[in-house]
Short mmCIF file of C-alpha atoms and ligand atoms in Angstrom, two decimals:
data_model
loop_
_atom_site.label_atom_id
_atom_site.label_comp_id
_atom_site.label_asym_id
_atom_site.label_seq_id
_atom_site.Cartn_x
_atom_site.Cartn_y
_atom_site.Cartn_z
CA MET A 986 -9.37 -14.98 26.34
CA THR A 987 -13.04 -14.08 25.29
CA ALA A 988 -14.49 -11.95 27.73
CA VAL A 989 -15.86 -8.82 26.23
CA HIS A 990 -13.83 -5.41 25.93
CA PRO A 991 -14.34 -3.80 29.61
CA ASP A 992 -14.21 -0.36 27.64
CA ALA A 993 -16.68 -1.57 25.30
CA GLU A 994 -19.45 -3.16 27.57
CA ALA A 995 -19.19 0.09 29.76
CA ARG A 996 -19.98 2.46 26.81
CA ALA A 997 -22.69 0.11 25.72
CA ALA A 998 -24.13 -0.18 29.30
CA ALA A 999 -24.20 4.18 29.04
CA LYS A 1000 -25.18 4.27 25.77
CA GLN A 1001 -21.80 5.93 25.08
CA PRO A 1002 -20.63 7.01 21.43
CA ARG A 1003 -18.56 3.74 20.03
CA ASN A 1004 -14.68 3.49 19.29
CA LEU A 1005 -13.99 2.88 15.68
CA LEU A 1006 -13.17 -0.63 16.27
CA ASP A 1007 -16.47 -1.65 18.52
CA PRO A 1008 -18.00 -3.97 16.43
CA GLY A 1009 -21.24 -3.60 14.22
CA PHE A 1010 -22.33 -1.59 11.17
CA GLU A 1011 -22.42 1.80 12.15
CA LEU A 1012 -24.95 4.14 9.72
CA THR A 1013 -24.85 7.55 10.89
CA LEU A 1014 -23.60 10.20 9.25
CA ARG A 1015 -25.03 13.40 10.68
CA PRO A 1016 -23.29 14.05 13.37
CA MET A 1017 -20.37 13.12 11.61
CA ARG A 1018 -17.98 11.51 14.01
CA TYR A 1019 -14.94 10.88 11.74
CA PRO A 1020 -15.56 13.88 8.79
CA ASP A 1021 -11.53 13.31 8.40
CA PHE A 1022 -12.46 9.81 6.82
CA TYR A 1023 -15.23 11.37 4.90
CA GLU A 1024 -12.96 13.80 3.57
CA ARG A 1025 -10.53 11.55 2.13
CA TYR A 1026 -13.08 9.83 0.42
CA ARG A 1027 -13.69 13.22 -1.59
CA ASP A 1028 -10.23 13.43 -2.33
CA ALA A 1029 -9.83 10.15 -3.41
CA ILE A 1030 -12.63 11.14 -5.87
CA LYS A 1031 -10.40 13.85 -7.05
CA ASN A 1032 -8.07 11.77 -8.45
CA THR A 1033 -9.84 9.50 -10.75
CA TRP A 1034 -8.18 8.14 -13.63
CA THR A 1035 -8.21 5.19 -15.91
CA VAL A 1036 -5.98 2.76 -17.35
CA GLU A 1037 -6.95 3.79 -20.89
CA GLU A 1038 -5.21 6.89 -20.32
CA VAL A 1039 -2.23 5.15 -20.53
CA ASP A 1040 0.01 5.15 -23.22
CA LEU A 1041 2.34 1.89 -23.12
CA HIS A 1042 3.38 1.85 -27.19
CA SER A 1043 6.81 3.39 -26.53
CA ASP A 1044 7.62 0.78 -24.16
CA VAL A 1045 7.31 -2.01 -26.42
CA ALA A 1046 9.78 -0.42 -28.71
CA ASP A 1047 12.31 -0.16 -24.99
CA LEU A 1048 11.95 -3.77 -24.10
CA ALA A 1049 13.85 -4.76 -27.37
CA LYS A 1050 16.76 -2.85 -26.79
CA LEU A 1051 16.78 -3.92 -22.49
CA SER A 1052 19.77 -5.83 -21.47
CA ALA A 1053 19.58 -9.66 -20.60
CA GLY A 1054 19.68 -8.66 -16.97
CA GLU A 1055 17.12 -5.84 -17.44
CA ARG A 1056 14.98 -8.20 -19.21
CA HIS A 1057 14.93 -10.80 -16.38
CA MET A 1058 14.17 -7.91 -13.96
CA ILE A 1059 11.37 -6.33 -15.77
CA GLY A 1060 9.93 -10.42 -15.86
CA ARG A 1061 9.90 -10.66 -12.32
CA LEU A 1062 8.13 -7.17 -11.77
CA VAL A 1063 5.24 -7.86 -14.19
CA ALA A 1064 4.69 -11.28 -11.75
CA PHE A 1065 4.48 -9.38 -8.74
CA PHE A 1066 2.33 -6.89 -10.20
CA ALA A 1067 0.35 -9.60 -11.58
CA THR A 1068 -1.10 -10.33 -7.81
CA GLY A 1069 -0.05 -7.78 -5.75
CA ASP A 1070 -3.17 -5.68 -5.89
CA SER A 1071 -5.63 -8.25 -5.62
CA ILE A 1072 -4.44 -9.80 -2.37
CA VAL A 1073 -4.82 -5.78 -0.88
CA ALA A 1074 -8.06 -5.92 -2.37
CA ASN A 1075 -8.85 -9.04 -0.56
CA ASN A 1076 -7.94 -8.04 2.33
CA LEU A 1077 -9.60 -4.93 2.45
CA VAL A 1078 -12.95 -6.42 2.26
CA LEU A 1079 -12.52 -9.57 4.34
CA THR A 1080 -10.55 -7.16 6.86
CA LEU A 1081 -10.91 -3.83 7.42
CA TYR A 1082 -13.97 -3.09 6.15
CA LYS A 1083 -15.62 -5.86 8.35
CA HIS A 1084 -13.80 -4.06 11.28
CA ILE A 1085 -13.53 -0.36 10.57
CA ASN A 1086 -16.78 0.38 12.20
CA SER A 1087 -17.23 4.15 10.65
CA PRO A 1088 -20.10 4.87 7.55
CA GLU A 1089 -16.87 7.61 6.15
CA ALA A 1090 -14.04 5.07 6.72
CA ARG A 1091 -16.18 2.34 4.89
CA LEU A 1092 -17.05 5.30 1.91
CA TYR A 1093 -13.08 5.61 1.70
CA LEU A 1094 -13.00 1.82 1.84
CA SER A 1095 -15.12 1.44 -1.22
CA ARG A 1096 -13.10 3.99 -3.43
CA GLN A 1097 -9.95 2.47 -2.19
CA LEU A 1098 -11.59 -0.96 -3.27
CA PHE A 1099 -12.18 0.62 -7.06
CA GLU A 1100 -8.91 2.40 -7.14
CA GLU A 1101 -7.24 -1.22 -6.30
CA ALA A 1102 -9.32 -2.69 -9.14
CA VAL A 1103 -8.20 0.18 -11.56
CA HIS A 1104 -4.46 -1.23 -10.60
CA VAL A 1105 -5.31 -4.73 -10.91
CA GLN A 1106 -6.59 -3.60 -14.71
CA PHE A 1107 -3.50 -1.47 -15.02
CA TYR A 1108 -1.25 -4.41 -14.21
CA LEU A 1109 -3.02 -6.73 -16.39
CA THR A 1110 -3.04 -4.67 -19.40
CA LEU A 1111 0.77 -4.13 -18.94
CA LEU A 1112 0.89 -7.79 -18.87
CA ASP A 1113 -0.93 -8.76 -21.80
CA THR A 1114 1.63 -5.87 -23.55
CA TYR A 1115 4.68 -6.89 -22.36
CA LEU A 1116 4.36 -10.56 -22.63
CA PRO A 1117 2.85 -11.95 -25.78
CA ASP A 1118 3.03 -15.35 -25.60
CA PRO A 1119 -0.05 -16.57 -23.22
CA GLU A 1120 2.34 -19.15 -21.65
CA ASP A 1121 4.60 -16.28 -20.25
CA ARG A 1122 1.54 -14.59 -19.03
CA ALA A 1123 0.19 -17.77 -17.22
CA ASP A 1124 3.78 -18.41 -15.66
CA ALA A 1125 2.86 -14.61 -14.51
CA PHE A 1126 0.01 -15.62 -12.30
CA ALA A 1127 1.67 -18.76 -11.15
CA ALA A 1128 4.96 -16.83 -9.85
CA VAL A 1129 2.75 -16.25 -6.67
CA GLU A 1130 3.59 -20.27 -6.27
CA ASN A 1131 6.46 -20.87 -8.28
CA ILE A 1132 8.78 -18.03 -7.98
CA PRO A 1133 10.62 -18.24 -4.58
CA SER A 1134 10.91 -14.51 -4.01
CA ILE A 1135 7.61 -13.51 -4.93
CA ARG A 1136 6.00 -16.85 -3.10
CA GLU A 1137 7.86 -15.51 -0.06
CA LYS A 1138 6.07 -12.30 -0.21
CA ALA A 1139 2.89 -13.48 -0.84
CA SER A 1140 3.19 -15.72 2.15
CA PHE A 1141 4.13 -12.99 4.07
CA CYS A 1142 0.78 -11.18 2.97
CA PHE A 1143 -0.63 -14.58 3.53
CA ARG A 1144 -0.08 -15.22 7.20
CA TRP A 1145 -1.23 -11.56 8.28
CA MET A 1146 -4.56 -12.23 6.14
CA ASP A 1147 -4.90 -15.86 8.18
CA SER A 1148 -4.07 -14.10 11.67
CA VAL A 1149 -7.33 -12.68 11.78
CA GLU A 1150 -9.57 -14.91 9.42
CA LYS A 1151 -11.16 -16.32 12.35
CA ILE A 1152 -11.83 -12.91 14.11
CA GLU A 1153 -16.19 -13.00 13.58
CA SER A 1154 -15.99 -9.07 15.39
CA LEU A 1155 -13.18 -7.19 17.54
CA GLN A 1156 -14.92 -8.19 20.77
CA THR A 1157 -11.38 -8.43 22.67
CA ARG A 1158 -8.26 -6.67 23.30
CA ALA A 1159 -6.65 -9.44 21.90
CA ASP A 1160 -8.99 -9.16 18.79
CA ARG A 1161 -8.45 -5.72 18.48
CA ARG A 1162 -4.22 -5.97 18.30
CA ARG A 1163 -4.51 -8.66 16.29
CA PHE A 1164 -6.50 -6.86 13.91
CA LEU A 1165 -4.35 -3.48 14.19
CA LEU A 1166 -1.15 -5.95 12.94
CA ASN A 1167 -3.11 -6.82 9.65
CA LEU A 1168 -3.97 -2.95 9.15
CA ILE A 1169 -0.48 -2.01 9.54
CA CYS A 1170 1.03 -4.90 8.04
CA PHE A 1171 -0.95 -3.87 4.68
CA ALA A 1172 -0.33 -0.32 4.79
CA ALA A 1173 3.15 -0.05 6.13
CA CYS A 1174 4.91 -3.45 4.58
CA ILE A 1175 3.12 -3.99 1.55
CA GLU A 1176 1.48 -1.23 0.25
CA GLY A 1177 3.97 0.99 2.15
CA LEU A 1178 7.48 -1.58 1.66
CA PHE A 1179 6.71 -4.12 -1.05
CA PHE A 1180 4.76 -1.76 -3.55
CA TYR A 1181 7.45 1.16 -2.80
CA GLY A 1182 10.46 -1.34 -3.71
CA ALA A 1183 8.78 -2.16 -7.07
CA PHE A 1184 8.11 1.79 -7.70
CA ALA A 1185 11.88 2.11 -7.09
CA TYR A 1186 12.47 0.03 -9.81
CA VAL A 1187 10.00 1.80 -12.24
CA TYR A 1188 11.88 4.93 -11.65
CA TRP A 1189 15.21 3.73 -12.06
CA PHE A 1190 14.27 2.66 -15.71
CA ARG A 1191 12.82 5.73 -16.48
CA SER A 1192 15.72 7.70 -15.15
CA ARG A 1193 17.65 5.71 -18.17
CA GLY A 1194 15.00 6.64 -20.12
CA LEU A 1195 13.31 3.42 -20.88
CA LEU A 1196 9.66 2.39 -20.08
CA HIS A 1197 7.46 6.30 -20.00
CA GLY A 1198 4.53 4.11 -20.09
CA LEU A 1199 4.91 1.98 -17.17
CA ALA A 1200 6.02 4.95 -15.47
CA THR A 1201 3.12 6.97 -15.98
CA GLY A 1202 1.06 4.27 -15.05
CA THR A 1203 3.14 4.28 -11.72
CA ASN A 1204 2.84 7.91 -10.87
CA TRP A 1205 -1.06 7.36 -10.44
CA VAL A 1206 -0.76 3.98 -8.72
CA PHE A 1207 1.89 5.74 -6.14
CA ARG A 1208 -0.30 8.76 -5.72
CA ASP A 1209 -3.34 6.41 -4.90
CA GLU A 1210 -0.90 3.81 -2.85
CA THR A 1211 0.26 6.70 -0.75
CA MET A 1212 -3.21 8.25 -0.20
CA HIS A 1213 -4.19 4.00 0.94
CA MET A 1214 -1.55 4.30 3.79
CA SER A 1215 -1.92 7.78 5.01
CA PHE A 1216 -5.67 6.58 5.24
CA ALA A 1217 -4.68 3.30 7.29
CA PHE A 1218 -2.18 5.31 9.58
CA GLU A 1219 -4.77 8.05 10.26
CA VAL A 1220 -7.36 4.96 11.19
CA VAL A 1221 -4.03 3.76 13.63
CA ASP A 1222 -3.67 7.53 14.87
CA THR A 1223 -7.77 7.34 15.72
CA VAL A 1224 -7.61 4.01 17.59
CA ARG A 1225 -4.67 5.45 19.85
CA LYS A 1226 -6.87 8.19 20.79
CA GLU A 1227 -9.52 6.14 21.76
CA GLU A 1228 -8.21 3.11 23.06
CA PRO A 1229 -4.21 4.44 24.04
CA ASP A 1230 -3.90 0.98 26.30
CA LEU A 1231 -3.53 -1.55 22.79
CA PHE A 1232 -0.25 0.58 22.06
CA ASP A 1233 2.28 -1.12 24.46
CA GLU A 1234 5.80 -2.57 24.08
CA GLU A 1235 4.45 -5.57 23.20
CA LEU A 1236 2.44 -4.43 20.21
CA THR A 1237 5.57 -2.42 19.45
CA ARG A 1238 7.99 -5.23 19.24
CA GLN A 1239 5.47 -6.60 16.81
CA VAL A 1240 5.06 -3.88 14.65
CA THR A 1241 9.04 -3.44 14.57
CA ASP A 1242 9.60 -7.12 14.21
CA MET A 1243 7.35 -7.19 11.13
CA LEU A 1244 8.69 -4.45 9.18
CA LYS A 1245 12.05 -5.94 9.42
CA GLU A 1246 10.68 -9.29 8.19
CA ALA A 1247 8.66 -7.23 4.99
CA VAL A 1248 12.38 -5.68 4.61
CA GLU A 1249 14.07 -9.29 4.31
CA ALA A 1250 11.23 -10.59 2.36
CA GLU A 1251 12.14 -7.48 -0.29
CA LEU A 1252 15.83 -7.96 0.39
CA GLN A 1253 15.46 -11.79 -1.17
CA PHE A 1254 13.22 -9.85 -4.15
CA ALA A 1255 16.11 -7.27 -4.67
CA ARG A 1256 18.63 -10.53 -5.13
CA ASP A 1257 16.62 -12.31 -7.44
CA LEU A 1258 15.82 -8.99 -9.56
CA CYS A 1259 19.36 -7.66 -9.75
CA GLY A 1260 21.63 -10.46 -9.24
CA ASP A 1261 24.94 -9.39 -9.54
CA GLY A 1262 23.96 -5.52 -10.27
CA LEU A 1263 23.03 -2.79 -12.78
CA PRO A 1264 24.29 0.32 -13.16
CA GLY A 1265 22.81 2.35 -10.42
CA MET A 1266 20.57 -0.46 -9.03
CA ASN A 1267 21.89 -2.95 -7.03
CA THR A 1268 21.32 -5.15 -3.64
CA GLU A 1269 23.09 -3.16 -1.43
CA SER A 1270 21.64 0.17 -2.97
CA MET A 1271 18.06 -1.43 -2.55
CA ARG A 1272 18.89 -2.55 0.94
CA GLN A 1273 19.40 1.06 2.09
CA TYR A 1274 16.30 2.23 0.45
CA LEU A 1275 13.77 -0.21 1.89
CA GLU A 1276 15.37 0.34 5.25
CA CYS A 1277 15.00 4.08 4.91
CA VAL A 1278 11.51 3.64 4.10
CA ALA A 1279 10.79 1.30 6.68
CA ASP A 1280 12.20 3.70 9.11
CA GLN A 1281 9.80 6.36 7.84
CA ARG A 1282 6.98 4.10 7.84
CA LEU A 1283 8.26 3.29 11.87
CA GLN A 1284 8.13 6.68 12.54
CA ARG A 1285 4.91 7.67 10.87
CA LEU A 1286 3.73 5.11 13.54
CA GLY A 1287 5.19 6.93 16.63
CA PHE A 1288 7.52 3.93 16.93
CA ALA A 1289 11.44 4.35 17.15
CA PRO A 1290 13.28 3.89 13.82
CA VAL A 1291 15.90 1.02 13.51
CA TYR A 1292 17.55 1.48 10.66
CA GLY A 1293 19.33 4.82 10.30
CA SER A 1294 19.84 4.48 6.56
CA GLU A 1295 19.80 7.30 4.35
CA ASN A 1296 17.83 7.21 0.48
CA PRO A 1297 20.48 6.50 -2.09
CA PHE A 1298 18.06 6.88 -4.80
CA SER A 1299 18.30 10.16 -6.30
CA PHE A 1300 15.79 9.42 -9.00
CA MET A 1301 13.04 8.48 -5.77
CA GLU A 1302 13.34 12.10 -4.14
CA LEU A 1303 13.10 13.40 -7.70
CA GLN A 1304 9.66 11.46 -7.91
CA GLY A 1305 8.08 13.46 -4.80
CA VAL A 1306 8.60 16.66 -6.77
CA GLN A 1307 7.71 15.12 -10.39
CA GLU A 1308 5.02 13.52 -9.17
CA LEU A 1309 3.62 16.83 -8.01
CA THR A 1310 4.26 18.18 -11.31
CA ASN A 1311 2.38 16.13 -13.21
CA PHE A 1312 -0.72 16.26 -11.14
CA PHE A 1313 -0.98 20.06 -11.33
CA GLU A 1314 -0.29 19.41 -15.16
CA ARG A 1315 -3.08 17.10 -15.61
CA ARG A 1316 -5.54 19.10 -12.90
CA PRO A 1317 -7.26 21.13 -16.04
CA SER A 1318 -8.25 18.13 -18.00
CA ALA A 1319 -8.67 15.29 -15.68
CA TYR A 1320 -9.44 16.38 -12.12
CA GLN A 1321 -12.99 17.55 -11.61
CA VAL A 1322 -12.17 19.94 -8.55
CA ALA A 1323 -9.40 21.99 -7.36
CA VAL A 1324 -6.74 19.70 -5.20
CA GLU A 1325 -6.54 22.40 -2.28
CA GLY A 1326 -2.85 20.76 -1.40
CA SER A 1327 -4.63 18.15 -0.34
CA VAL A 1328 -1.98 15.70 -1.30
CA SER A 1329 1.49 15.81 -0.26
CA PHE A 1330 4.51 13.52 -1.22
CA ASP A 1331 7.15 14.77 1.11
CA ASP A 1332 6.91 12.70 4.02
CA ASP A 1333 7.32 9.69 1.92
CA PHE A 1334 11.04 9.87 0.66
FE1 LIG B 1419 -3.20 -0.87 -4.92
FE1 LIG B 1420 -3.64 0.32 -2.14
#
């Protein structure tokens, strides 16, 4: 299918306002077509944090206390974190920035790119602290090729990046659907499921009084990722309003299958991390958690949930409350402006 999207052609002929996915590099900010994206950019700036604020000292003493199973889990987590945010940042630049044609959205994406860089720096610092041996550090970066449970997740990401690689501009309905699938994949499956799974292991350690430095940095990464996902879903909502015909049964099936595949990939990672199970953390409880999160993502996107699972991790429900508390405690010293209720975690647990 190579024909220009008929709506785009008609709008161009009539000089009507463009849609968000119409190709080009829109520059006009007044009048502002997408003020919500601009407000999200401004809100994100209020949440600035730096890696230097995270104190990892007590983690080093904790690492020495871990059992062999726990050490294995942390090694795998660090290896996943080593490359995860770089993959997201690459997709942001190569695909999202290119095709979401709104200067307001591109402001937000510029800010998100900075946040992904801070995440990469945080995980690099974590890796340098947790793995003193240079060979172990190199192995962590190579995990994306050498550790099957991490390679599987990476190849899932790369497949969805490759699916849009050759699209120069979103001319056709088929192009737009492929772009939407990439956007939904990175928000719902990667930031919204793979990363949430990883955060659950971190908060499981914290619930046992361990690795507070990692948990502190994770609180801030978690908040950023929640906002990245929320922005992406708002883009999906906007496209749905502008081009409802893109959201048909086929897209519903594709998104649902994609989420199921992401749950399976994350479960393979869980089997690797949990082995025969640790107190309060095993593959079965992680399965329930991932299914519950996947259902939430589907529902947020307007699709039917498929699993009907409950969240088994009370420490993740607590996380919503604690994170908000930390957020307000930190506000006087760390944030430039009052929050005004722009951050809510309630919907994501
Ligand atoms: Fe990130
Ligand atoms: Fe992100």
